[in-house]
Amino acid sequence: MKVSEKAYVVRNYIEDDASKIGEFNFMAMLAYQYNKDYETSNIFCAVDVEGHVLGVGHVVPDQTWYLLKESNQPEDFVCKLNVDLSINDHIANSEIVIDDLYEALLKRAKHLRAGYPSNKFSLNHVIESDDREEIDYYLSKGFVTKRNHLIMKRNLTEPIPTYELPNNITVKNWRMDTPEEQEQYLAAEDAGDEIGGAWSLNHLRWTKSGSEWDTFTAFAGDQVVGSVMTWGLGEERSATESIFVLPEWRRKGIAKAIITKALKFLREEKGKTEATLGVFGDNAKAIALYQSLGYRMLSINIEFGLEI
């Protein structure tokens, strides 16, 4: 089958699109169905006359969206709207829809930012550094590089050291089963992550719904003082992400202790041989910490942005 030019329409996503999207972008299908941050008004599909989904794209606010109404933001604060596009490569010539999808997403992003005329906005997309074709496409739309995301890997077959915690600190494999616990976690994450900011409640619930999701969270009494999350990335690998320690509890060995507990858990309980994490390329302290724990460079993703 081959797509004829303009033999399609670009419209918002509907539930019946899910299984068709899953045939070429399984993770997008899951996000659209189960992550409430992905609103149907922000998702667009290119659909031909026979109902085939030729491509899909979305705009989704990232953590900065939830900081818009705070009055203490610096003058250079930029709210990000994350954009992504994927084409159904099972259908010949489907790439002709990409520009129309992009224009629909750009128009929607500008509509979202119109409600905040005094704020700065950027449309952002992260691309693997060796994907030259995708980089060329976003460069052609006026995107420029913003920062690097380093992906680091820890070989779990190598020895994992043990680090002692301060006497008043305990670590739990915390399930966050109640809304109150989830809100408690997000408040601590927001206080402990000085660069990225806290996830939304929807994003947290979406992530913890995974079958291999766990946390190792440090408590001082009832107070959350640090945490690391893990989730599966296939048979051999898991992520070690969302790592933070509250500022007043740093330099006490908490980060090293909870990360290595997570690494041993992944090796001994989950049978994993690799753990990965992402860190911004300019976060020298975090990079030094991860290297001291045996993480080494795996790949680089590049964040591109377009001011809107």
Tab-separated table of N, CA, C and O in Angstrom, residues 3-77:
chain	number	residue	atom	x	y	z
A	3	VAL	N	0.780	5.667	0.129
A	3	VAL	CA	-0.061	6.814	0.437
A	3	VAL	C	0.033	7.841	-0.678
A	3	VAL	O	1.121	8.219	-1.106
A	4	SER	N	-1.101	8.306	-1.157
A	4	SER	CA	-1.126	9.400	-2.117
A	4	SER	C	-1.126	10.715	-1.359
A	4	SER	O	-1.696	10.838	-0.273
A	5	GLU	N	-0.487	11.717	-1.947
A	5	GLU	CA	-0.402	13.009	-1.272
A	5	GLU	C	-1.795	13.585	-1.029
A	5	GLU	O	-2.647	13.614	-1.913
A	6	LYS	N	-2.002	13.979	0.226
A	6	LYS	CA	-3.245	14.588	0.703
A	6	LYS	C	-4.420	13.608	0.746
A	6	LYS	O	-5.558	14.021	0.899
A	7	ALA	N	-4.127	12.306	0.603
A	7	ALA	CA	-5.194	11.308	0.748
A	7	ALA	C	-5.328	10.926	2.212
A	7	ALA	O	-5.469	9.758	2.555
A	8	TYR	N	-5.275	11.944	3.066
A	8	TYR	CA	-5.359	11.718	4.511
A	8	TYR	C	-5.817	13.009	5.182
A	8	TYR	O	-5.801	14.088	4.569
A	9	VAL	N	-6.217	12.882	6.429
A	9	VAL	CA	-6.557	14.051	7.242
A	9	VAL	C	-5.749	13.978	8.533
A	9	VAL	O	-5.354	12.891	8.970
A	10	VAL	N	-5.500	15.127	9.119
A	10	VAL	CA	-4.866	15.204	10.433
A	10	VAL	C	-5.939	15.630	11.425
A	10	VAL	O	-6.580	16.667	11.251
A	11	ARG	N	-6.152	14.808	12.413
A	11	ARG	CA	-7.202	15.063	13.403
A	11	ARG	C	-6.718	14.637	14.781
A	11	ARG	O	-5.667	13.991	14.919
A	12	ASN	N	-7.503	14.963	15.805
A	12	ASN	CA	-7.148	14.534	17.154
A	12	ASN	C	-7.332	13.034	17.332
A	12	ASN	O	-8.149	12.388	16.668
A	13	TYR	N	-6.573	12.509	18.242
A	13	TYR	CA	-6.601	11.085	18.595
A	13	TYR	C	-7.953	10.688	19.180
A	13	TYR	O	-8.566	11.446	19.926
A	14	ILE	N	-8.407	9.484	18.833
A	14	ILE	CA	-9.587	8.881	19.455
A	14	ILE	C	-9.192	7.484	19.933
A	14	ILE	O	-8.180	6.914	19.497
A	15	GLU	N	-10.000	6.902	20.814
A	15	GLU	CA	-9.649	5.619	21.430
A	15	GLU	C	-9.447	4.512	20.401
A	15	GLU	O	-8.604	3.627	20.581
A	16	ASP	N	-10.205	4.551	19.322
A	16	ASP	CA	-10.078	3.506	18.301
A	16	ASP	C	-8.721	3.516	17.600
A	16	ASP	O	-8.361	2.542	16.921
A	17	ASP	N	-7.969	4.601	17.751
A	17	ASP	CA	-6.649	4.678	17.126
A	17	ASP	C	-5.596	3.866	17.873
A	17	ASP	O	-4.530	3.567	17.320
A	18	ALA	N	-5.860	3.531	19.131
A	18	ALA	CA	-4.815	2.979	20.001
A	18	ALA	C	-4.155	1.738	19.418
A	18	ALA	O	-2.922	1.661	19.318
A	19	SER	N	-4.948	0.739	19.032
A	19	SER	CA	-4.359	-0.512	18.546
A	19	SER	C	-3.569	-0.284	17.261
A	19	SER	O	-2.534	-0.930	17.027
A	20	LYS	N	-4.022	0.634	16.428
A	20	LYS	CA	-3.316	0.920	15.172
A	20	LYS	C	-1.977	1.604	15.458
A	20	LYS	O	-0.976	1.318	14.801
A	21	ILE	N	-1.954	2.508	16.430
A	21	ILE	CA	-0.705	3.170	16.816
A	21	ILE	C	0.255	2.155	17.430
A	21	ILE	O	1.466	2.193	17.198
A	22	GLY	N	-0.296	1.219	18.192
A	22	GLY	CA	0.534	0.206	18.831
A	22	GLY	C	1.318	-0.644	17.858
A	22	GLY	O	2.352	-1.221	18.210
A	23	GLU	N	0.873	-0.718	16.617
A	23	GLU	CA	1.573	-1.516	15.615
A	23	GLU	C	2.914	-0.896	15.217
A	23	GLU	O	3.804	-1.607	14.753
A	24	PHE	N	3.071	0.425	15.425
A	24	PHE	CA	4.344	1.043	15.052
A	24	PHE	C	4.958	1.882	16.168
A	24	PHE	O	6.130	2.265	16.069
A	25	ASN	N	4.221	2.147	17.246
A	25	ASN	CA	4.777	2.871	18.394
A	25	ASN	C	4.048	2.412	19.648
A	25	ASN	O	3.087	3.037	20.093
A	26	PHE	N	4.534	1.315	20.198
A	26	PHE	CA	3.859	0.678	21.327
A	26	PHE	C	3.846	1.565	22.562
A	26	PHE	O	2.840	1.660	23.266
A	27	MET	N	4.959	2.251	22.846
A	27	MET	CA	5.032	3.081	24.045
A	27	MET	C	4.086	4.272	23.947
A	27	MET	O	3.475	4.666	24.942
A	28	ALA	N	3.949	4.859	22.758
A	28	ALA	CA	2.991	5.954	22.588
A	28	ALA	C	1.575	5.461	22.842
A	28	ALA	O	0.783	6.141	23.502
A	29	MET	N	1.246	4.287	22.339
A	29	MET	CA	-0.079	3.720	22.566
A	29	MET	C	-0.375	3.606	24.061
A	29	MET	O	-1.453	3.998	24.537
A	30	LEU	N	0.595	3.080	24.821
A	30	LEU	CA	0.392	2.922	26.261
A	30	LEU	C	0.219	4.278	26.948
A	30	LEU	O	-0.645	4.442	27.816
A	31	ALA	N	1.046	5.253	26.553
A	31	ALA	CA	0.955	6.582	27.166
A	31	ALA	C	-0.400	7.218	26.888
A	31	ALA	O	-1.034	7.784	27.788
A	32	TYR	N	-0.868	7.113	25.649
A	32	TYR	CA	-2.141	7.739	25.294
A	32	TYR	C	-3.306	7.091	26.038
A	32	TYR	O	-4.292	7.751	26.366
A	33	GLN	N	-3.193	5.805	26.314
A	33	GLN	CA	-4.278	5.096	26.984
A	33	GLN	C	-4.270	5.288	28.494
A	33	GLN	O	-5.334	5.358	29.113
A	34	TYR	N	-3.061	5.376	29.092
A	34	TYR	CA	-2.994	5.248	30.546
A	34	TYR	C	-2.332	6.415	31.279
A	34	TYR	O	-2.413	6.484	32.501
A	35	ASN	N	-1.659	7.313	30.578
A	35	ASN	CA	-1.033	8.456	31.238
A	35	ASN	C	-1.895	9.688	30.977
A	35	ASN	O	-1.967	10.180	29.848
A	36	LYS	N	-2.526	10.205	32.009
A	36	LYS	CA	-3.485	11.291	31.839
A	36	LYS	C	-2.831	12.632	31.503
A	36	LYS	O	-3.534	13.599	31.195
A	37	ASP	N	-1.495	12.696	31.536
A	37	ASP	CA	-0.821	13.905	31.064
A	37	ASP	C	-0.975	14.073	29.553
A	37	ASP	O	-0.832	15.175	29.024
A	38	TYR	N	-1.249	12.972	28.867
A	38	TYR	CA	-1.414	12.999	27.410
A	38	TYR	C	-2.893	13.201	27.096
A	38	TYR	O	-3.668	12.254	27.056
A	39	GLU	N	-3.273	14.445	26.913
A	39	GLU	CA	-4.664	14.776	26.653
A	39	GLU	C	-4.959	14.642	25.162
A	39	GLU	O	-4.128	14.981	24.311
A	40	THR	N	-6.165	14.173	24.851
A	40	THR	CA	-6.509	13.935	23.449
A	40	THR	C	-6.421	15.206	22.610
A	40	THR	O	-6.123	15.139	21.417
A	41	SER	N	-6.660	16.351	23.208
A	41	SER	CA	-6.583	17.610	22.462
A	41	SER	C	-5.156	17.956	22.058
A	41	SER	O	-4.941	18.809	21.195
A	42	ASN	N	-4.176	17.277	22.665
A	42	ASN	CA	-2.766	17.531	22.366
A	42	ASN	C	-2.128	16.414	21.541
A	42	ASN	O	-0.914	16.410	21.347
A	43	ILE	N	-2.940	15.453	21.074
A	43	ILE	CA	-2.446	14.331	20.279
A	43	ILE	C	-3.091	14.398	18.898
A	43	ILE	O	-4.310	14.559	18.794
A	44	PHE	N	-2.289	14.255	17.856
A	44	PHE	CA	-2.797	14.339	16.491
A	44	PHE	C	-2.379	13.107	15.699
A	44	PHE	O	-1.244	12.637	15.811
A	45	CYS	N	-3.319	12.612	14.892
A	45	CYS	CA	-3.074	11.467	14.024
A	45	CYS	C	-3.297	11.865	12.569
A	45	CYS	O	-4.231	12.617	12.271
A	46	ALA	N	-2.459	11.346	11.689
A	46	ALA	CA	-2.701	11.437	10.250
A	46	ALA	C	-3.347	10.124	9.820
A	46	ALA	O	-2.761	9.052	9.995
A	47	VAL	N	-4.566	10.211	9.297
A	47	VAL	CA	-5.369	9.020	9.002
A	47	VAL	C	-5.816	9.061	7.553
A	47	VAL	O	-6.318	10.092	7.075
A	48	ASP	N	-5.645	7.934	6.834
A	48	ASP	CA	-6.059	7.913	5.432
A	48	ASP	C	-7.535	7.560	5.304
A	48	ASP	O	-8.230	7.320	6.293
A	49	VAL	N	-8.025	7.507	4.070
A	49	VAL	CA	-9.450	7.308	3.831
A	49	VAL	C	-9.931	5.936	4.268
A	49	VAL	O	-11.123	5.716	4.478
A	50	GLU	N	-8.999	4.980	4.419
A	50	GLU	CA	-9.367	3.647	4.864
A	50	GLU	C	-9.202	3.467	6.366
A	50	GLU	O	-9.409	2.370	6.886
A	51	GLY	N	-8.855	4.531	7.055
A	51	GLY	CA	-8.747	4.482	8.510
A	51	GLY	C	-7.388	4.074	9.035
A	51	GLY	O	-7.219	3.918	10.249
A	52	HIS	N	-6.376	3.896	8.157
A	52	HIS	CA	-5.035	3.566	8.622
A	52	HIS	C	-4.390	4.796	9.266
A	52	HIS	O	-4.500	5.904	8.734
A	53	VAL	N	-3.716	4.598	10.394
A	53	VAL	CA	-2.975	5.681	11.039
A	53	VAL	C	-1.581	5.720	10.422
A	53	VAL	O	-0.782	4.793	10.582
A	54	LEU	N	-1.291	6.790	9.697
A	54	LEU	CA	-0.028	6.925	8.973
A	54	LEU	C	1.076	7.522	9.838
A	54	LEU	O	2.260	7.324	9.568
A	55	GLY	N	0.686	8.255	10.854
A	55	GLY	CA	1.641	8.874	11.754
A	55	GLY	C	0.914	9.497	12.915
A	55	GLY	O	-0.302	9.709	12.878
A	56	VAL	N	1.645	9.766	13.974
A	56	VAL	CA	1.041	10.332	15.184
A	56	VAL	C	2.052	11.254	15.854
A	56	VAL	O	3.262	11.086	15.708
A	57	GLY	N	1.562	12.242	16.541
A	57	GLY	CA	2.429	13.142	17.292
A	57	GLY	C	1.689	13.727	18.468
A	57	GLY	O	0.459	13.708	18.524
A	58	HIS	N	2.445	14.234	19.417
A	58	HIS	CA	1.806	14.828	20.601
A	58	HIS	C	2.654	15.970	21.147
A	58	HIS	O	3.861	16.057	20.902
A	59	VAL	N	1.992	16.848	21.856
A	59	VAL	CA	2.623	17.875	22.678
A	59	VAL	C	2.221	17.568	24.114
A	59	VAL	O	1.031	17.396	24.397
A	60	VAL	N	3.198	17.464	25.007
A	60	VAL	CA	2.884	17.198	26.412
A	60	VAL	C	3.737	18.122	27.284
A	60	VAL	O	4.945	18.232	27.093
A	61	PRO	N	3.124	18.847	28.209
A	61	PRO	CA	3.901	19.704	29.101
A	61	PRO	C	4.839	18.877	29.976
A	61	PRO	O	4.466	17.802	30.444
A	62	ASP	N	6.064	19.384	30.194
A	62	ASP	CA	6.937	18.676	31.128
A	62	ASP	C	6.808	19.294	32.514
A	62	ASP	O	5.871	20.065	32.778
A	63	GLN	N	7.744	18.962	33.412
A	63	GLN	CA	7.612	19.394	34.803
A	63	GLN	C	7.509	20.907	34.966
A	63	GLN	O	6.878	21.395	35.912
A	64	THR	N	8.134	21.659	34.038
A	64	THR	CA	8.133	23.116	34.171
A	64	THR	C	6.730	23.710	34.064
A	64	THR	O	6.480	24.813	34.553
A	65	TRP	N	5.822	22.992	33.428
A	65	TRP	CA	4.444	23.462	33.281
A	65	TRP	C	3.801	23.731	34.645
A	65	TRP	O	3.011	24.671	34.804
A	66	TYR	N	4.167	22.916	35.636
A	66	TYR	CA	3.546	23.010	36.954
A	66	TYR	C	4.167	24.113	37.816
A	66	TYR	O	3.739	24.355	38.930
A	67	LEU	N	5.190	24.776	37.254
A	67	LEU	CA	5.823	25.884	37.964
A	67	LEU	C	5.373	27.237	37.439
A	67	LEU	O	5.774	28.272	37.969
A	68	LEU	N	4.531	27.245	36.407
A	68	LEU	CA	4.154	28.489	35.742
A	68	LEU	C	3.523	29.506	36.687
A	68	LEU	O	3.750	30.706	36.572
A	69	LYS	N	2.705	29.025	37.600
A	69	LYS	CA	1.952	29.938	38.445
A	69	LYS	C	2.706	30.362	39.698
A	69	LYS	O	2.190	31.140	40.490
A	70	GLU	N	3.933	29.855	39.858
A	70	GLU	CA	4.737	30.268	41.007
A	70	GLU	C	5.372	31.624	40.712
A	70	GLU	O	5.934	31.848	39.641
A	71	SER	N	5.305	32.512	41.670
A	71	SER	CA	5.744	33.896	41.452
A	71	SER	C	7.243	34.090	41.622
A	71	SER	O	7.766	35.156	41.292
A	72	ASN	N	7.953	33.073	42.121
A	72	ASN	CA	9.372	33.249	42.431
A	72	ASN	C	10.297	32.729	41.342
A	72	ASN	O	11.475	32.470	41.578
A	73	GLN	N	9.787	32.578	40.116
A	73	GLN	CA	10.621	32.072	39.036
A	73	GLN	C	11.584	33.163	38.548
A	73	GLN	O	11.238	34.331	38.501
A	74	PRO	N	12.814	32.782	38.186
A	74	PRO	CA	13.776	33.764	37.658
A	74	PRO	C	13.314	34.303	36.309
A	74	PRO	O	12.473	33.705	35.629
A	75	GLU	N	13.886	35.424	35.902
A	75	GLU	CA	13.485	36.065	34.649
A	75	GLU	C	13.734	35.174	33.439
A	75	GLU	O	13.021	35.273	32.440
A	76	ASP	N	14.737	34.308	33.506
A	76	ASP	CA	15.063	33.463	32.360
A	76	ASP	C	14.346	32.104	32.409
A	76	ASP	O	14.671	31.200	31.631
A	77	PHE	N	13.367	31.963	33.298
A	77	PHE	CA	12.621	30.707	33.392
A	77	PHE	C	11.891	30.428	32.077
A	77	PHE	O	11.216	31.297	31.530
